[in-house]
mmCIF file of C-alpha atoms in Angstrom:
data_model
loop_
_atom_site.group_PDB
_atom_site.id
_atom_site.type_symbol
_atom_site.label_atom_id
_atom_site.label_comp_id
_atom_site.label_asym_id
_atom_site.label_seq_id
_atom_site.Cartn_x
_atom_site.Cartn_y
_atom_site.Cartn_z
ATOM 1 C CA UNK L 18 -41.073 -21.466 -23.822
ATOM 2 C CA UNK L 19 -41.338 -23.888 -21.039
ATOM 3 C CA UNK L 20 -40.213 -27.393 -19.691
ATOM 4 C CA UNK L 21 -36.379 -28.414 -21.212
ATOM 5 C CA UNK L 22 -35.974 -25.990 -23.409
ATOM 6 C CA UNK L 23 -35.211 -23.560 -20.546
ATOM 7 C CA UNK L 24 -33.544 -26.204 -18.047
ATOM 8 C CA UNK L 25 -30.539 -25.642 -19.914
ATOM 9 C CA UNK L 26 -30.128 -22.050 -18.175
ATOM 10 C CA UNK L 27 -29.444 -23.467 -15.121
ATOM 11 C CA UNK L 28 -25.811 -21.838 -14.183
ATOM 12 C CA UNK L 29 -25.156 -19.930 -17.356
ATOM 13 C CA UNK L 30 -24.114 -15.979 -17.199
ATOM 14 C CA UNK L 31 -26.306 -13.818 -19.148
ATOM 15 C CA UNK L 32 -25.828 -10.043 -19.851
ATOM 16 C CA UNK L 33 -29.338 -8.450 -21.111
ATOM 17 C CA UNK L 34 -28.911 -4.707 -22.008
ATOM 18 C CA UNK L 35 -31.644 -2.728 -21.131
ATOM 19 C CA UNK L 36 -33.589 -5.218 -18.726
ATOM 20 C CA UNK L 37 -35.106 -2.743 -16.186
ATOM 21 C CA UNK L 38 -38.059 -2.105 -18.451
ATOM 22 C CA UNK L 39 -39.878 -4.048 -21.177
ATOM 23 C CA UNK L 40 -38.614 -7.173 -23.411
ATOM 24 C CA UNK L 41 -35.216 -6.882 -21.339
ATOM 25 C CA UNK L 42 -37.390 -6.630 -17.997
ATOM 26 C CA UNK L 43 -39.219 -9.480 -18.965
ATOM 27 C CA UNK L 44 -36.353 -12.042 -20.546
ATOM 28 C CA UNK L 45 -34.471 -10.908 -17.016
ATOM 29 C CA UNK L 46 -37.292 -12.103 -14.669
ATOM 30 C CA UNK L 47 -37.895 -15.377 -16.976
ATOM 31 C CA UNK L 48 -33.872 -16.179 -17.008
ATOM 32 C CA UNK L 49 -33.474 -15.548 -13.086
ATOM 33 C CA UNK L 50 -36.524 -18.155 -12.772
ATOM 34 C CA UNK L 51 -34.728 -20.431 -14.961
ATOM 35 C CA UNK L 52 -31.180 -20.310 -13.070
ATOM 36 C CA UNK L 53 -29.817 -18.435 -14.771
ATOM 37 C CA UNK L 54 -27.375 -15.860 -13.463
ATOM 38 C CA UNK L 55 -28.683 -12.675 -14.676
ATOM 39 C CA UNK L 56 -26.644 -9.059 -15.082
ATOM 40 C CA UNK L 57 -29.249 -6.932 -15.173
ATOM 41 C CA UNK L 58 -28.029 -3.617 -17.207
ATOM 42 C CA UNK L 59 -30.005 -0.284 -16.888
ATOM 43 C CA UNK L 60 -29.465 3.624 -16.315
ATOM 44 C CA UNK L 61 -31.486 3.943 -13.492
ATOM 45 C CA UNK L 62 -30.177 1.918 -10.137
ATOM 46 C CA UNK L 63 -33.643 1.910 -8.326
ATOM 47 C CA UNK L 64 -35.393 0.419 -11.331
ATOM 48 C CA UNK L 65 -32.261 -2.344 -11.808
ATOM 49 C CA UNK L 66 -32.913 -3.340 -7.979
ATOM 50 C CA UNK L 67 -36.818 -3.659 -8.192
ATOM 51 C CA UNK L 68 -35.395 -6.567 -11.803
ATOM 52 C CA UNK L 69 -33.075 -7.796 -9.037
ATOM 53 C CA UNK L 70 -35.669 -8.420 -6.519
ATOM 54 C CA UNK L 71 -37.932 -10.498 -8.624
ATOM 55 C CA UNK L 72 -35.786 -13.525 -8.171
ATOM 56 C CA UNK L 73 -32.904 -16.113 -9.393
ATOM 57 C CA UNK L 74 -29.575 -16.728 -8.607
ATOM 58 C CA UNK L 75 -26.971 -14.369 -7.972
ATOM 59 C CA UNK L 76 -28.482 -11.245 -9.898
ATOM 60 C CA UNK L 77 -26.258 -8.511 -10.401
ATOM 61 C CA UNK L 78 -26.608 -5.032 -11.326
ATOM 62 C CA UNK L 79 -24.592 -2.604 -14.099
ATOM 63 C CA UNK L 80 -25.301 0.253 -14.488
ATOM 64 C CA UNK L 81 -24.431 2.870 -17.953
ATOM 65 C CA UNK L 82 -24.945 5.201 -20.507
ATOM 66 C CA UNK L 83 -25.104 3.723 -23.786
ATOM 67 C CA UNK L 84 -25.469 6.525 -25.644
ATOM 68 C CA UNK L 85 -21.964 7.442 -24.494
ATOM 69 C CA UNK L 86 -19.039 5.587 -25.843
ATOM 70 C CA UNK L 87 -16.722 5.861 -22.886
ATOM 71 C CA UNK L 88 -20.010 4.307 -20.671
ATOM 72 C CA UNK L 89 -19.899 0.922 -23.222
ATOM 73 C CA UNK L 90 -16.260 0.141 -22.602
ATOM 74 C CA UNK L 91 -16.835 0.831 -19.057
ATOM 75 C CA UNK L 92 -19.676 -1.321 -19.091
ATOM 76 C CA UNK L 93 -17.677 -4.352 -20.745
ATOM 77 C CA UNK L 94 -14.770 -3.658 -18.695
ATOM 78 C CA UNK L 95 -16.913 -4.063 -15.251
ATOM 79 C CA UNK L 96 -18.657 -7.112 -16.461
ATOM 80 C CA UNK L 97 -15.372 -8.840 -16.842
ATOM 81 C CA UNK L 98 -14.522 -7.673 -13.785
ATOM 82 C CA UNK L 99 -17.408 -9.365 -12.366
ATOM 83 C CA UNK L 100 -17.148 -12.896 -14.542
ATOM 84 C CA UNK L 101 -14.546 -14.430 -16.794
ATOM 85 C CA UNK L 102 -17.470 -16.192 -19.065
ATOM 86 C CA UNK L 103 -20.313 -15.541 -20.468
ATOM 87 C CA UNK L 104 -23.019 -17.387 -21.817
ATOM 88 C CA UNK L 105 -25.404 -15.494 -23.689
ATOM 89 C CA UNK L 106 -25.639 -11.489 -24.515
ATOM 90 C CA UNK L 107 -28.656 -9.717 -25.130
ATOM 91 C CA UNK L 108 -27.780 -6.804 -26.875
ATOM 92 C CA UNK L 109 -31.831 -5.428 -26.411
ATOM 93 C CA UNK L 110 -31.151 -2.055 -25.083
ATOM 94 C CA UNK L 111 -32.397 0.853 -27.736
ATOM 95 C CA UNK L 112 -34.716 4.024 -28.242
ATOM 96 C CA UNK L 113 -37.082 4.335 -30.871
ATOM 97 C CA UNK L 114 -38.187 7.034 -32.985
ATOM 98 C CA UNK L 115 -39.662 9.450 -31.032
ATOM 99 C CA UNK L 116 -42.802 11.329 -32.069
ATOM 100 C CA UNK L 117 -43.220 12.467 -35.616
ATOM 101 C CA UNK L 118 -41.470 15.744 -36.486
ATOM 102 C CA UNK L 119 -38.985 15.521 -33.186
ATOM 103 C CA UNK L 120 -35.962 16.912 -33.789
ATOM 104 C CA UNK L 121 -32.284 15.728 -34.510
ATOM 105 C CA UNK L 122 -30.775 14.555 -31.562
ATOM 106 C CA UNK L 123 -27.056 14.246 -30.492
ATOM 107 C CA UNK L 124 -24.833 11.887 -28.053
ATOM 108 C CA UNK L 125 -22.726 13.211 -25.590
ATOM 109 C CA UNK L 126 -20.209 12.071 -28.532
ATOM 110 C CA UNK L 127 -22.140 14.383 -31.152
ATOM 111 C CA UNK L 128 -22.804 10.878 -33.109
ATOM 112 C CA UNK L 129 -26.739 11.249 -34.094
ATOM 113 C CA UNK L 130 -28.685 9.308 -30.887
ATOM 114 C CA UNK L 131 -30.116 6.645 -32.610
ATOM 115 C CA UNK L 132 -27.206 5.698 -34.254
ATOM 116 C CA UNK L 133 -25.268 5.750 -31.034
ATOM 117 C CA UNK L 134 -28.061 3.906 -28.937
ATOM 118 C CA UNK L 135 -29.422 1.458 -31.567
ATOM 119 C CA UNK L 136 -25.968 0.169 -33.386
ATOM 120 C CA UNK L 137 -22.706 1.030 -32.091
ATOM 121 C CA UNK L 138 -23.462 0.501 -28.633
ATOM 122 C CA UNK L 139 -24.225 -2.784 -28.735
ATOM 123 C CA UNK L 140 -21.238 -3.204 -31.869
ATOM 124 C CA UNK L 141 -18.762 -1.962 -29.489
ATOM 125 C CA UNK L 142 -19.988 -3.984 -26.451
ATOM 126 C CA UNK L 143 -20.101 -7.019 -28.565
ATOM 127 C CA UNK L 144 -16.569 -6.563 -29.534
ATOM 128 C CA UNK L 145 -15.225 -5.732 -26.434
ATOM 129 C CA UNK L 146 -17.443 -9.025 -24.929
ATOM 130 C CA UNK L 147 -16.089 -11.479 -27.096
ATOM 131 C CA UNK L 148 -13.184 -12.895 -25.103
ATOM 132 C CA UNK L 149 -15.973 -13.917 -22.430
ATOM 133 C CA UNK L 150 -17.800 -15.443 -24.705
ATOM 134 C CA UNK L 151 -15.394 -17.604 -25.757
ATOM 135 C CA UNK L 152 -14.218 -18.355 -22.665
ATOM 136 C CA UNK L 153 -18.136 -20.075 -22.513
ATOM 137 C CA UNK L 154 -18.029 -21.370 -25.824
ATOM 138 C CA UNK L 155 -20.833 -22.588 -26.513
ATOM 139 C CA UNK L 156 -22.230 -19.138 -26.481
ATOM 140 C CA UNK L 157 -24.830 -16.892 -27.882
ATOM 141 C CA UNK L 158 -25.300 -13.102 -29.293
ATOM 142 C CA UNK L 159 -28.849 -12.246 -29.321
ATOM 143 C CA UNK L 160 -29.188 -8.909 -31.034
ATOM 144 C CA UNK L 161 -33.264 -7.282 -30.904
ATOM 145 C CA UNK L 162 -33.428 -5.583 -34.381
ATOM 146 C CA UNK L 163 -36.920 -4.542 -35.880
ATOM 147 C CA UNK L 164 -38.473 -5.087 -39.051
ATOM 148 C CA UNK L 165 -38.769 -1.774 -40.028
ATOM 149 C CA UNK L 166 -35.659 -1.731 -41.578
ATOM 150 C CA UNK L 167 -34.173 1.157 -43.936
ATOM 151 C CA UNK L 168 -31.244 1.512 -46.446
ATOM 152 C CA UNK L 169 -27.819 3.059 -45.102
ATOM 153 C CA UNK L 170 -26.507 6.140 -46.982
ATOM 154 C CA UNK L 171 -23.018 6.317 -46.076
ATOM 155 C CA UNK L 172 -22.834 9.495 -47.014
ATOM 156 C CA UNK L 173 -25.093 10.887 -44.906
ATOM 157 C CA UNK L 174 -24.338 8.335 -42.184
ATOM 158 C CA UNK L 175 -25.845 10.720 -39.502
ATOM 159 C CA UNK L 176 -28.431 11.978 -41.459
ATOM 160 C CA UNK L 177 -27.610 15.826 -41.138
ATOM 161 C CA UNK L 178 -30.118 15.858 -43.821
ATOM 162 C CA UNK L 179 -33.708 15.343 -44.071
ATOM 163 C CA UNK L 180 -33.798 14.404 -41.067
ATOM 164 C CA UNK L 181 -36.716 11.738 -39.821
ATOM 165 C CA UNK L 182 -36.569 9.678 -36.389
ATOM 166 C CA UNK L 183 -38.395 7.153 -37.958
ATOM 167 C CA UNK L 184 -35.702 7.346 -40.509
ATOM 168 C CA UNK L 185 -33.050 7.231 -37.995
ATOM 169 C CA UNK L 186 -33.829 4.375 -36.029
ATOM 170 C CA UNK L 187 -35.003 1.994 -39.189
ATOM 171 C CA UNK L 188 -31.113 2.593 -40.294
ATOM 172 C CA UNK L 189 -29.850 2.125 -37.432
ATOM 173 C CA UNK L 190 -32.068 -1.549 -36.844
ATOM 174 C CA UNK L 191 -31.093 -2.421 -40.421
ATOM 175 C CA UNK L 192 -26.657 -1.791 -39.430
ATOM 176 C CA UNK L 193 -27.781 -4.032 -36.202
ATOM 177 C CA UNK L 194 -29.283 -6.924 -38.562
ATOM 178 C CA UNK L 195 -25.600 -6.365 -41.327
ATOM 179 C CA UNK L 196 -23.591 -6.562 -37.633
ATOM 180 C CA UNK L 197 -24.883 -9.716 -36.597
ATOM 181 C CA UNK L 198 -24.487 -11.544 -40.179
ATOM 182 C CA UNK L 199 -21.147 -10.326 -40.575
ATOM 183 C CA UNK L 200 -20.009 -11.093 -37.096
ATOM 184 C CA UNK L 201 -21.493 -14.285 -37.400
ATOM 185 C CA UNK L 202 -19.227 -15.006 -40.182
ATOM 186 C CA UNK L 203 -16.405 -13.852 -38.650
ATOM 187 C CA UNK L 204 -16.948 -16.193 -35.945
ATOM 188 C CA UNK L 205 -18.026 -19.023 -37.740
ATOM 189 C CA UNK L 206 -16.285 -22.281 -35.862
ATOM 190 C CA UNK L 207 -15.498 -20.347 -32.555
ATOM 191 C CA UNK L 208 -18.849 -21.736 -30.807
ATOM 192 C CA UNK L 209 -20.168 -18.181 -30.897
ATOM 193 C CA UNK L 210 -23.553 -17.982 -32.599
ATOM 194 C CA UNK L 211 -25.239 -14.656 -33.419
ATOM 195 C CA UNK L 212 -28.722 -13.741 -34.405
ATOM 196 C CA UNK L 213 -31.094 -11.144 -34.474
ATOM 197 C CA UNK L 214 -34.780 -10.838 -34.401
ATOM 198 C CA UNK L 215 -37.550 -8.557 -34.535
ATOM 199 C CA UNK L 216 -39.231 -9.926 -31.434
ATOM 200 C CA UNK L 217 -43.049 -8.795 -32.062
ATOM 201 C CA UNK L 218 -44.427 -5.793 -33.734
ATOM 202 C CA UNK L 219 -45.323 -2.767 -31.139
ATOM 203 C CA UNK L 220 -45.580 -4.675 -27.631
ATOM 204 C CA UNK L 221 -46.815 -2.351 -25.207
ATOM 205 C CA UNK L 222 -43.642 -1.029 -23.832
ATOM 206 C CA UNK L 223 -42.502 2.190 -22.998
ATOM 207 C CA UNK L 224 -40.904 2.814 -26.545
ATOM 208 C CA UNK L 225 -43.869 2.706 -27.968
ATOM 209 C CA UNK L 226 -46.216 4.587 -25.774
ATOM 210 C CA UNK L 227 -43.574 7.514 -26.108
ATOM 211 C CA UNK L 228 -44.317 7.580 -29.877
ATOM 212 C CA UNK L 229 -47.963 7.235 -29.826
ATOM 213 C CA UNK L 230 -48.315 4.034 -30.910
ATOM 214 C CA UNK L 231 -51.326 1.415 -29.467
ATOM 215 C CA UNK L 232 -49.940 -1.758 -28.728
ATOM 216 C CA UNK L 233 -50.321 -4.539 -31.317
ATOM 217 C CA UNK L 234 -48.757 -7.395 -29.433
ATOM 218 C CA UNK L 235 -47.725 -8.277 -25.939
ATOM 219 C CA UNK L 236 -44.088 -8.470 -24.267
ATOM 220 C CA UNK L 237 -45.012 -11.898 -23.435
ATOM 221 C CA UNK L 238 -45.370 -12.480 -27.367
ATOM 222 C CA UNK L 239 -41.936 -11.129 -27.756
ATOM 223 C CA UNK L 240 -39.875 -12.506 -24.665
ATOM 224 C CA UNK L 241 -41.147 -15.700 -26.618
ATOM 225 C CA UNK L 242 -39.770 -15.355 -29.307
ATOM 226 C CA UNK L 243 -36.239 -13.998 -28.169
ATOM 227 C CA UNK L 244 -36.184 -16.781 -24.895
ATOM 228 C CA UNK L 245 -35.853 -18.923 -28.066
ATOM 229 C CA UNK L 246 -32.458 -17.612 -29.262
ATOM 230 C CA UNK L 247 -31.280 -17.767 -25.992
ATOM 231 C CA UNK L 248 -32.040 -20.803 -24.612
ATOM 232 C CA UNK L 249 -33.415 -23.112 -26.981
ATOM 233 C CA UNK L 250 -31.356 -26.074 -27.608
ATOM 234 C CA UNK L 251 -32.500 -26.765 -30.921
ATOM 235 C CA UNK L 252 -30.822 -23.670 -32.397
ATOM 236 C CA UNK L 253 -27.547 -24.844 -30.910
ATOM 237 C CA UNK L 254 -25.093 -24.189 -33.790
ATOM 238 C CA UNK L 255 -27.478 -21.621 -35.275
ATOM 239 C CA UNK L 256 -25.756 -18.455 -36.732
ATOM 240 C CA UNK L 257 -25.925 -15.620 -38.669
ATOM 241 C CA UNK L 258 -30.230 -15.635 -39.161
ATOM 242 C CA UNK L 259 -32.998 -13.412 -38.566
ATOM 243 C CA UNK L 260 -36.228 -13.708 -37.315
ATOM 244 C CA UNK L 261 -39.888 -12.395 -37.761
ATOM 245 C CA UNK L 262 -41.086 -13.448 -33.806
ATOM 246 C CA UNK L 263 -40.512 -17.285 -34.156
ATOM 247 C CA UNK L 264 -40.080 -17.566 -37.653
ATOM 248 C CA UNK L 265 -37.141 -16.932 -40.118
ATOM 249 C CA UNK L 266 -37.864 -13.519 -41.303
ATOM 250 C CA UNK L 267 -37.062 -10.907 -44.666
ATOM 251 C CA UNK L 268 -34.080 -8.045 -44.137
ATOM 252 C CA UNK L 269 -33.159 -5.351 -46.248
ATOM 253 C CA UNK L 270 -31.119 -6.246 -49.219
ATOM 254 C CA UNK L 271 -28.506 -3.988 -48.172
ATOM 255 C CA UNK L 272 -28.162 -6.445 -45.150
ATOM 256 C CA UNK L 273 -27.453 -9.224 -47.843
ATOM 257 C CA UNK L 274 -23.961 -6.935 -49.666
ATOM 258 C CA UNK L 275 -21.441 -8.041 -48.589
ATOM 259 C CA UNK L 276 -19.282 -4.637 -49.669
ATOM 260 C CA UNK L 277 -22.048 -2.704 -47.408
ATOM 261 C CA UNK L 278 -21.151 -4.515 -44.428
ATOM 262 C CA UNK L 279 -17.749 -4.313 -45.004
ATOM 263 C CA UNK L 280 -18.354 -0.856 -44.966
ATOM 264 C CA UNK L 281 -20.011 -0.687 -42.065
ATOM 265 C CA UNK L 282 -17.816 -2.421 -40.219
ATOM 266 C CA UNK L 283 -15.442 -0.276 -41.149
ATOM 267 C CA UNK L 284 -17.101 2.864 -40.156
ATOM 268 C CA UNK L 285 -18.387 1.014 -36.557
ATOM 269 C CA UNK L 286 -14.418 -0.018 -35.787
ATOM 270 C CA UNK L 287 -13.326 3.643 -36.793
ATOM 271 C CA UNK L 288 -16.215 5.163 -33.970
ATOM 272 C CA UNK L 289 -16.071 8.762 -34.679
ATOM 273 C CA UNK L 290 -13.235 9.545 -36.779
ATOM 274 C CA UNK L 291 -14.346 7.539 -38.991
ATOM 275 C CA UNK L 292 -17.956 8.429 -39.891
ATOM 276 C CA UNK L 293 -18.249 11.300 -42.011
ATOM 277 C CA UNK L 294 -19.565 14.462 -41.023
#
């Protein structure tokens, strides 16, 4: 994306999750060159500061866990702290599935990693976000889903059986793609838009090189595609979609049920009493 399409950045607040490496590494250096005022998000403070020094206006740095709970609503409590509005949040941070036949692995909050990481981090950081987002109405939700979605059983939410991490994270992606529909819904006439996207297939980013995979694509190919939700103005208005990379793309029926995301909300609002175990 170049020329006016990214002109419109100029002095808007944007929260990417997840920017000191990859996709949110990228979208963070293109946003800073665009004016925009970029909160770079990461675990690691050194890595944060190397995003910060490539440039734009007023970076910031926060830093958390988000495979910890108590780390999200510290997060979204320090980024209001920081700015009463904001523009648009990326909500890219996320682990994949690890190599084949890994084991099972827990959060700090005993909530089955993936699961934690991949869907109600960014659910609860959405939620908690939303009264700066309307405070910049017009505003965005940019959630970076995958295509390799999988059904949810609910009742074997954190899959204490049969246990795959390609299983695992697929589930998860699919509860981030019923998340942004319903939410859209829900805020359907606030000036809040949300969308997600599977931004290319394997770009050659850490993620992938962790499980093995060769690259099939480029993080330029997908900080194209997801620079479009953000910034382009012809999606103003926009809600509740998916895309395949820049076109509209196929999700999961499941995605579609409205009883199944009703569901799911319920469990993500409940956090851990709620999901059975």
């Amino acid at each position: 994306m170049t020329g006016s399409k990214i002109d419109a950045m100029t002095g808007r607040t944007v929260l990417i999750t997840g920017s000191t490496d990859g996709l949110g590494r990228e979208l963070a250096v293109r946003l800073g060159a665009a004016g925009a005022r970029v909160i770079v998000h990461g675990r690691d403070g050194r890595r944060a500061a190397r995003v910060v020094a490539a440039g734009g206006p007023e970076p910031e740095i926060v830093l958390a866990d988000l495979s910890r709970l108590a780390e999200v609503d510290r997060l979204a409590v320090e980024v209001a702290s920081r700015t009463g509005r904001l523009d648009v949040l990326v909500n890219n941070a996320g682990i994949g599935f690890g190599r084949p036949g890994a084991e099972r692995e827990l959060s700090a909050d005993g909530i089955e990693l993936r699961w934690a990481v991949n869907h109600l981090a960014p659910y609860r950081l959405t939620r908690r976000l939303l009264p700066l987002l309307r405070a910049a109405a017009p505003a965005r939700v940019v959630n970076v889903a995958s295509a390799g979605q999988q059904e949810i059983d609910f009742d074997d939410l954190l899959l204490d059986h049969g246990y795959e991490g390609i299983r695992a994270y697929r589930r998860a992606k699919l509860a981030q793609v019923m998340m942004s529909f319903d939410l859209a819904e829900e805020l359907s006439g606030t000036g809040i838009t949300v969308n997600a996207l599977h931004p290319a297939t394997f770009m050659a980013t850490t993620m992938v090189a962790e499980a093995g995979g060769a690259p099939l694509s480029t993080v330029a190919e997908g900080a194209d595609a997801t620079m479009r939700l953000i910034a382009d103005p012809a999606l103003e208005g926009t809600t509740g979609r998916y895309y395949h990379g820049l076109r509209p793309g196929q999700v999961h029926p499941q995605a579609r049920d409205p009883l199944a995301r009703k569901r799911l909300r319920e469990v993500s609002d409940g956090g851990i009493a709620a999901i059975p175990g």
